[in-house]
mmCIF file of C-alpha atoms in Angstrom:
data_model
loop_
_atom_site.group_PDB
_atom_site.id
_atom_site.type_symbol
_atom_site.label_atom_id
_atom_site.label_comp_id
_atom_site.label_asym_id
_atom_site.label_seq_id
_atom_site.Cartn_x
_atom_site.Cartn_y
_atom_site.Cartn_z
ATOM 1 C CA UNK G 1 0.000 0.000 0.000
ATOM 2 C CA UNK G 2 1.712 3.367 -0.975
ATOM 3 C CA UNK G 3 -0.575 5.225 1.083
ATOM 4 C CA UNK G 4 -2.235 7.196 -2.024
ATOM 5 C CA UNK G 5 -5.368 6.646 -1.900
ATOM 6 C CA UNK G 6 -7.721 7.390 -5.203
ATOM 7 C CA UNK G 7 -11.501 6.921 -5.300
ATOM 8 C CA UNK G 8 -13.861 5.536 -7.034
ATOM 9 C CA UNK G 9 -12.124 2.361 -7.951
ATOM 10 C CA UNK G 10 -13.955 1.576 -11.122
ATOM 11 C CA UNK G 11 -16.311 3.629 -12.366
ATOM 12 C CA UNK G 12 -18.813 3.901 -15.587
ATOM 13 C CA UNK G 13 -20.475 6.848 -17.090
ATOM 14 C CA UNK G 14 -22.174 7.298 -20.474
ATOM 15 C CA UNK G 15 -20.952 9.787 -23.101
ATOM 16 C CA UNK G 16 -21.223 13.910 -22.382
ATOM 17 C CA UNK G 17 -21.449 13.452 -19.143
ATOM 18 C CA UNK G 18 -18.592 14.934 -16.171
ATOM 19 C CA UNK G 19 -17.163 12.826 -12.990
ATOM 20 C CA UNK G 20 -14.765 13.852 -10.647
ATOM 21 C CA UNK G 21 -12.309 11.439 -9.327
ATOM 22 C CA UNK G 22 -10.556 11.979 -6.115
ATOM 23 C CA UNK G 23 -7.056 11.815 -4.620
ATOM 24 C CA UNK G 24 -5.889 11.554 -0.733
ATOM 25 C CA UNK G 25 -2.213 12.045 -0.918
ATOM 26 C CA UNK G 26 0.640 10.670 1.350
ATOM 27 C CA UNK G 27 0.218 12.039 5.121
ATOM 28 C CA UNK G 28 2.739 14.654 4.501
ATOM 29 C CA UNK G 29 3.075 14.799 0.917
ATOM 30 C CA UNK G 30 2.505 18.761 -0.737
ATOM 31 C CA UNK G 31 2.835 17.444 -4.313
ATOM 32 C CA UNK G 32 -0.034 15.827 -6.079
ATOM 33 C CA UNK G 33 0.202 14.654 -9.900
ATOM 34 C CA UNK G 34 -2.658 13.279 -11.753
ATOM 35 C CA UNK G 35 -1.328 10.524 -14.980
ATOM 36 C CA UNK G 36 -3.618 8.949 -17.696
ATOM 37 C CA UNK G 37 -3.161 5.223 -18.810
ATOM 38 C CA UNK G 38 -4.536 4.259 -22.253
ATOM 39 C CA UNK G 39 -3.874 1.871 -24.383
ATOM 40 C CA UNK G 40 -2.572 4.388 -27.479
ATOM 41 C CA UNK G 41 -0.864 6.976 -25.588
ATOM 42 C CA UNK G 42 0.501 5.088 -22.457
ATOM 43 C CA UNK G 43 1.008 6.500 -19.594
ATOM 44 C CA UNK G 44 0.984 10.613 -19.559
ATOM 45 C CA UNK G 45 1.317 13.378 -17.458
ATOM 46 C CA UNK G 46 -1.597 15.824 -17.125
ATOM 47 C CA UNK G 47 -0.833 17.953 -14.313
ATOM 48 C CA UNK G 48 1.096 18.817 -11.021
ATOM 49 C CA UNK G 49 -0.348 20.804 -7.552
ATOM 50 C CA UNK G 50 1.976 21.610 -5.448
ATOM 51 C CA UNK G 51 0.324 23.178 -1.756
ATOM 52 C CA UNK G 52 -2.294 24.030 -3.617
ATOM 53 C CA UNK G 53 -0.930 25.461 -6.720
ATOM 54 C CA UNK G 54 -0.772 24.510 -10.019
ATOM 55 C CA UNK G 55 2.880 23.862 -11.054
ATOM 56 C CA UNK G 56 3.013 21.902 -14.620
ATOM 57 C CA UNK G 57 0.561 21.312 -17.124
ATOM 58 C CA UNK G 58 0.987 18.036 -19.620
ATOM 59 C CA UNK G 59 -1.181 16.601 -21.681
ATOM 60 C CA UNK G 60 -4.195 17.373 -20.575
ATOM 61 C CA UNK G 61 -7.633 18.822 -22.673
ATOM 62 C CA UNK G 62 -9.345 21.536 -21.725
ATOM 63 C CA UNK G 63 -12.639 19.650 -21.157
ATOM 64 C CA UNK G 64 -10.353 18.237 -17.910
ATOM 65 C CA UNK G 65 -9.820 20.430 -14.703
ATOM 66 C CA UNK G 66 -7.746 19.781 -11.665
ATOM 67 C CA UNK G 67 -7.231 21.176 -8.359
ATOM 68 C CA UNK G 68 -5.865 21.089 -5.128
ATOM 69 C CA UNK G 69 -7.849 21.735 -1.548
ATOM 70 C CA UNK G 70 -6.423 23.482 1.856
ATOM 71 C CA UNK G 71 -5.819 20.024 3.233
ATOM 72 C CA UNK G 72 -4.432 18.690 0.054
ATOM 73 C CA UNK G 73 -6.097 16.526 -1.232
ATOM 74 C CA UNK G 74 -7.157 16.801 -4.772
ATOM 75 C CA UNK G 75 -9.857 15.813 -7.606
ATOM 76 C CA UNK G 76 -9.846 16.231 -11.255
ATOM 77 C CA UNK G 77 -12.621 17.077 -13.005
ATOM 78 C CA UNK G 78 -13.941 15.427 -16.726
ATOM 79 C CA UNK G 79 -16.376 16.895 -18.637
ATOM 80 C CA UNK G 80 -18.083 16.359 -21.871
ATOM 81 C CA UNK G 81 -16.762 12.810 -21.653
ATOM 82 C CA UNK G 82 -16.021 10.937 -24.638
ATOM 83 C CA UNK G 83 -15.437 7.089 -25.766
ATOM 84 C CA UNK G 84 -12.011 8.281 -26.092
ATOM 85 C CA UNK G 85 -11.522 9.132 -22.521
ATOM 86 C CA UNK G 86 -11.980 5.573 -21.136
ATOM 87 C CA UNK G 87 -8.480 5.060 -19.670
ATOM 88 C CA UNK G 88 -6.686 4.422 -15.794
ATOM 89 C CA UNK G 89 -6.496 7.551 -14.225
ATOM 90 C CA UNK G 90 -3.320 7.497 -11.767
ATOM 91 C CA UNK G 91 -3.030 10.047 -8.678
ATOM 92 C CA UNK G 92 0.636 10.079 -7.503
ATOM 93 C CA UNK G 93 2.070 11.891 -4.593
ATOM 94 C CA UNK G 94 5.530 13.209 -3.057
ATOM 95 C CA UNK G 95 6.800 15.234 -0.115
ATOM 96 C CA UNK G 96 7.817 17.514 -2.297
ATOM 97 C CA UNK G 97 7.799 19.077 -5.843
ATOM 98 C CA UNK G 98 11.853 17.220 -6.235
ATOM 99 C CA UNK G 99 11.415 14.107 -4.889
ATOM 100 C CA UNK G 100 10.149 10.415 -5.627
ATOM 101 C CA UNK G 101 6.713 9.866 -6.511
ATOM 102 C CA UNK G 102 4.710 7.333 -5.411
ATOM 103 C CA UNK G 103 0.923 6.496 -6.971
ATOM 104 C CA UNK G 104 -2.944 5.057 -6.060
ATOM 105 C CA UNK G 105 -4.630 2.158 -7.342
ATOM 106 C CA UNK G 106 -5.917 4.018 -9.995
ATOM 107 C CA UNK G 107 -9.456 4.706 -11.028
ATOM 108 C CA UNK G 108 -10.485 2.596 -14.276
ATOM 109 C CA UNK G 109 -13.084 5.145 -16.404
ATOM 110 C CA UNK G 110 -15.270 3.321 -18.863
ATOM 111 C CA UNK G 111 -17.482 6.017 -20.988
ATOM 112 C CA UNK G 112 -20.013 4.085 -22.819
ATOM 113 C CA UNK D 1 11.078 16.949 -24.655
ATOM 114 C CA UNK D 2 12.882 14.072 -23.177
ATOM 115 C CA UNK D 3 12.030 10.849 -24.691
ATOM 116 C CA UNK D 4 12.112 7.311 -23.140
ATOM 117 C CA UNK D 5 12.419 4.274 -25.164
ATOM 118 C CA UNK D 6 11.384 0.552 -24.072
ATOM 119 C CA UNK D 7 12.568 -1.834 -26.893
ATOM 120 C CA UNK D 8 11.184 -5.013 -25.857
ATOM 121 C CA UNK D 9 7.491 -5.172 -25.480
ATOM 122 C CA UNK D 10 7.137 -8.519 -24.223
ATOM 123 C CA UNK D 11 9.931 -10.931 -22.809
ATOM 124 C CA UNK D 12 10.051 -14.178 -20.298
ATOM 125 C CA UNK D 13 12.145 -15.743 -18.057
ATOM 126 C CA UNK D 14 12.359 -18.606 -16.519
ATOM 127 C CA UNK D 15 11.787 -18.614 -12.464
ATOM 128 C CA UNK D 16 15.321 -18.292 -10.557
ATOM 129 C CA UNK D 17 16.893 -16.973 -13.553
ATOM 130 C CA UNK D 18 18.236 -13.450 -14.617
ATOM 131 C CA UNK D 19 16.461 -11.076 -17.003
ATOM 132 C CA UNK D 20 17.921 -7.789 -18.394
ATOM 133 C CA UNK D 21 15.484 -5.065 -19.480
ATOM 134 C CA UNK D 22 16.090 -2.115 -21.821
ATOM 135 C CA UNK D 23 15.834 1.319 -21.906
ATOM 136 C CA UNK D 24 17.328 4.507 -23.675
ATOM 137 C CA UNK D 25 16.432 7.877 -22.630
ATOM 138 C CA UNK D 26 17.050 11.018 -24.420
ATOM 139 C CA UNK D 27 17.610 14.646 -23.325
ATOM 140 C CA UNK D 28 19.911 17.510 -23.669
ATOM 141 C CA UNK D 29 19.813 18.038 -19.528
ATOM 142 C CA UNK D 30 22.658 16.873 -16.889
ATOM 143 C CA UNK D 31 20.921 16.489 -14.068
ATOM 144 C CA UNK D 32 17.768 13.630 -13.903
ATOM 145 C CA UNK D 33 16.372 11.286 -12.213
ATOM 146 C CA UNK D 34 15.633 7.528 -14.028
ATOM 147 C CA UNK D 35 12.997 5.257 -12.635
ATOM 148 C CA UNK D 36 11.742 1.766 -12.877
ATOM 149 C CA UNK D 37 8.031 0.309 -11.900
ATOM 150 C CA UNK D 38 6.603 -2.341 -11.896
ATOM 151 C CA UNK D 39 2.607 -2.591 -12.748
ATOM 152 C CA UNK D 40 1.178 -5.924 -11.760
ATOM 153 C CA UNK D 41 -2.129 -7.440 -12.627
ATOM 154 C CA UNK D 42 -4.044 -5.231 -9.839
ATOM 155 C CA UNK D 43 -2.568 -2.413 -11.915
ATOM 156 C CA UNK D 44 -0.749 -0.415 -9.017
ATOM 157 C CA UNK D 45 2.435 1.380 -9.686
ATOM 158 C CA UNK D 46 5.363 0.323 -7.681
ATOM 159 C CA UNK D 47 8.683 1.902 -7.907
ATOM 160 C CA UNK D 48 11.324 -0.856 -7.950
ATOM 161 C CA UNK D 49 14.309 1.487 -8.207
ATOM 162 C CA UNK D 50 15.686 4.907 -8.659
ATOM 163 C CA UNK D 51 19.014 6.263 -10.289
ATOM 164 C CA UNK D 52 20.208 9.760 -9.880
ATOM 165 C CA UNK D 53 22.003 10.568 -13.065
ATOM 166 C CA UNK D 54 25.120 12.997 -10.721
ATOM 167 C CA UNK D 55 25.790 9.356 -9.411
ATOM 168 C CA UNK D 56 27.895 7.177 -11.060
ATOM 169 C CA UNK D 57 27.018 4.389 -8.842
ATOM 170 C CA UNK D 58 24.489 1.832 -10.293
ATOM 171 C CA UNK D 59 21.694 1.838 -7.841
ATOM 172 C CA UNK D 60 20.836 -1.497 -6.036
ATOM 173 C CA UNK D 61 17.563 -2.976 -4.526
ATOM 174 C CA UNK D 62 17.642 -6.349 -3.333
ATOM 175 C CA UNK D 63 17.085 -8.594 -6.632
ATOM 176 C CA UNK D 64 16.643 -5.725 -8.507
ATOM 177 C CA UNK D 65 19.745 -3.686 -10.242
ATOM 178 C CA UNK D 66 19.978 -0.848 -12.683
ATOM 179 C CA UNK D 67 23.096 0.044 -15.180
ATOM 180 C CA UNK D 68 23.426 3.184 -16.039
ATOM 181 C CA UNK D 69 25.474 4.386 -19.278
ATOM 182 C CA UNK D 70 25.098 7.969 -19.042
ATOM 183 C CA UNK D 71 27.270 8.856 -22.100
ATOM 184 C CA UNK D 72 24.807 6.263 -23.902
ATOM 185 C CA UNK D 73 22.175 7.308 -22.511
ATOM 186 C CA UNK D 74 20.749 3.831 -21.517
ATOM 187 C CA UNK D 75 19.309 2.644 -18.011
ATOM 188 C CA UNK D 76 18.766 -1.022 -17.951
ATOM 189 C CA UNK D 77 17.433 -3.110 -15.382
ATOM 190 C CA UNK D 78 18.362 -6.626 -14.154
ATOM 191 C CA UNK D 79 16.138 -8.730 -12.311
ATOM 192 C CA UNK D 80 18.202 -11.879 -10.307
ATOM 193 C CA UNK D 81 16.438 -14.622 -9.032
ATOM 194 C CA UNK D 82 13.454 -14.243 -11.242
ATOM 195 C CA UNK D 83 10.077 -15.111 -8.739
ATOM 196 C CA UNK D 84 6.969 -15.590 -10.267
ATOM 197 C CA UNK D 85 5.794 -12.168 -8.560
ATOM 198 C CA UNK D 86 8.052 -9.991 -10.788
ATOM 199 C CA UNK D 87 5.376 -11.124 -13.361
ATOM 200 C CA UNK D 88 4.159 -7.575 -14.208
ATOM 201 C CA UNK D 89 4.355 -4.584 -17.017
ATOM 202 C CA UNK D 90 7.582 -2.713 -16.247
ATOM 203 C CA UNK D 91 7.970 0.732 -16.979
ATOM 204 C CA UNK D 92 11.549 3.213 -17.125
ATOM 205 C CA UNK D 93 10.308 6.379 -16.481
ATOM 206 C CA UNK D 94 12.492 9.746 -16.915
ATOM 207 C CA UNK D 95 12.363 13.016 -14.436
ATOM 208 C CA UNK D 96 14.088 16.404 -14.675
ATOM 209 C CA UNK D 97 14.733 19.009 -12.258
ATOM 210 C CA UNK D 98 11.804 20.715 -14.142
ATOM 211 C CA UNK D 99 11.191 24.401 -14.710
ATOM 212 C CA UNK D 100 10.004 26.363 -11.868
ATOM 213 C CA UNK D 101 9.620 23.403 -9.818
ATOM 214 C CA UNK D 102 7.897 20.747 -12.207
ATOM 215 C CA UNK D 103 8.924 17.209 -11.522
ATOM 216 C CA UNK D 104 6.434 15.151 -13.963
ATOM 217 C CA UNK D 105 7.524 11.667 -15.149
ATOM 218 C CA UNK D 106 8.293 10.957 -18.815
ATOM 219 C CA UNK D 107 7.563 7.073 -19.445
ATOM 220 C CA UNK D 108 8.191 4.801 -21.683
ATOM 221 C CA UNK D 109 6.165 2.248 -23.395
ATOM 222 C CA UNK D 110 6.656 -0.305 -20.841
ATOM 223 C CA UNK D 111 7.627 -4.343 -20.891
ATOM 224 C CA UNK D 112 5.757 -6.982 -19.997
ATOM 225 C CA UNK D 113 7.888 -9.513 -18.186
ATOM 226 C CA UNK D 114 6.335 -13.056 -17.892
ATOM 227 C CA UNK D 115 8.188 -15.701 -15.582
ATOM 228 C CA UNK D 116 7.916 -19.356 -16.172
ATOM 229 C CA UNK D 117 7.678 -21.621 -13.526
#
């Protein structure tokens, strides 16, 4: 168990519609990123919070939103879902922006 | 943008035997960070090892070794003593110091490692 701790597990939604997945870092950990894993692009950065702040963006559409709360934990957002989107959505944390990452379970998104 | 390249989609080994996987990396930056993990059937990401790129010390874990050509730009890892729970997709994954404090992981298409009893 790395401690990250990403909910729902699973979850399936239909086309157009938005879900918000959630992330509990590391007790301790400022630094939050959120990863996509698909089967055509792999595994790929969409974007870092650090404390609460956005610090990197990657590839990540503008139908998708992310942020960071006071007690860090953090959710991003997926609108306007399409079949396309269906992928594991990773939520890795680290003590700080420099330092080794470690990630959830993953939430698997199937858009139908 | 850095690049990381896994050559060998699929390899097997057989149990209590040594495996070598490859990667190659590229970037124009000296200081990084090189990673391997290890994705098992429940899916979750587990960093085997970690190589800072100002060391010129392979890094070590247990059964689990890296070496690191720098000049070549290659970062392989070699599993001893193959058990059949190192069965899993392993990925090399590349860091940089970032700009203004960005630290996201660059990954490469991963391996998937299958160990034969």
């Amino acid at each position: 168990d790395s401690g990250v701790t990403q909910t729902p597990k699973h979850l399936i939604t239909a086309t157009g519609q938005r879900v918000t997945l959630r992330c509990s870092p590391r007790s301790g950990d400022l630094s939050v990123y959120w990863y996509q894993q698909s089967l055509d692009q792999g595994l790929q950065f969409l974007i870092q919070y650090y404390n609460g702040e956005e610090r990197a963006k990657g590839n990540i559409l503008e139908r998708f939103s992310a942020q960071q709360f006071p007690d860090l934990h953090s959710e991003l957002n997926l609108s306007s879902l399409e079949l396309g989107d269906s992928a594991l959505y990773f939520c890795a944390s680290s003590v700080a922006s420099g330092s080794t990452a470690f990630f959830g379970q993953g939430t698997r998104l199937t858009v139908v | 943008a850095q690049t990381v390249t896994q050559s060998q989609p699929e390899m097997s080994v057989q149990e209590a035997e040594t495996v070598t996987l490859s990667c190659t990396y590229d970037t124009s930056e000296s200081d990084y960070y090189l990673f391997w993990y290890k994705q098992p059937p429940s899916r979750q990401m587990i960093l085997v090892i970690r190589q800072e790129a100002y060391k010129q010390q392979n890094a070590t874990e247990n059964r689990f070794s890296v070496n690191f050509q720098k000049a070549a730009k290659s970062f392989s890892l070699k599993i001893s003593d193959s058990q059949l729970g190192d069965a899993a997709m392993y990925f090399c994954a590349y860091r940089s110091e970032g700009r203004a404090g960005s630290y996201q992981l660059t990954f490469g298409k991963g391996t998937k490692l299958s160990v034969i009893p």
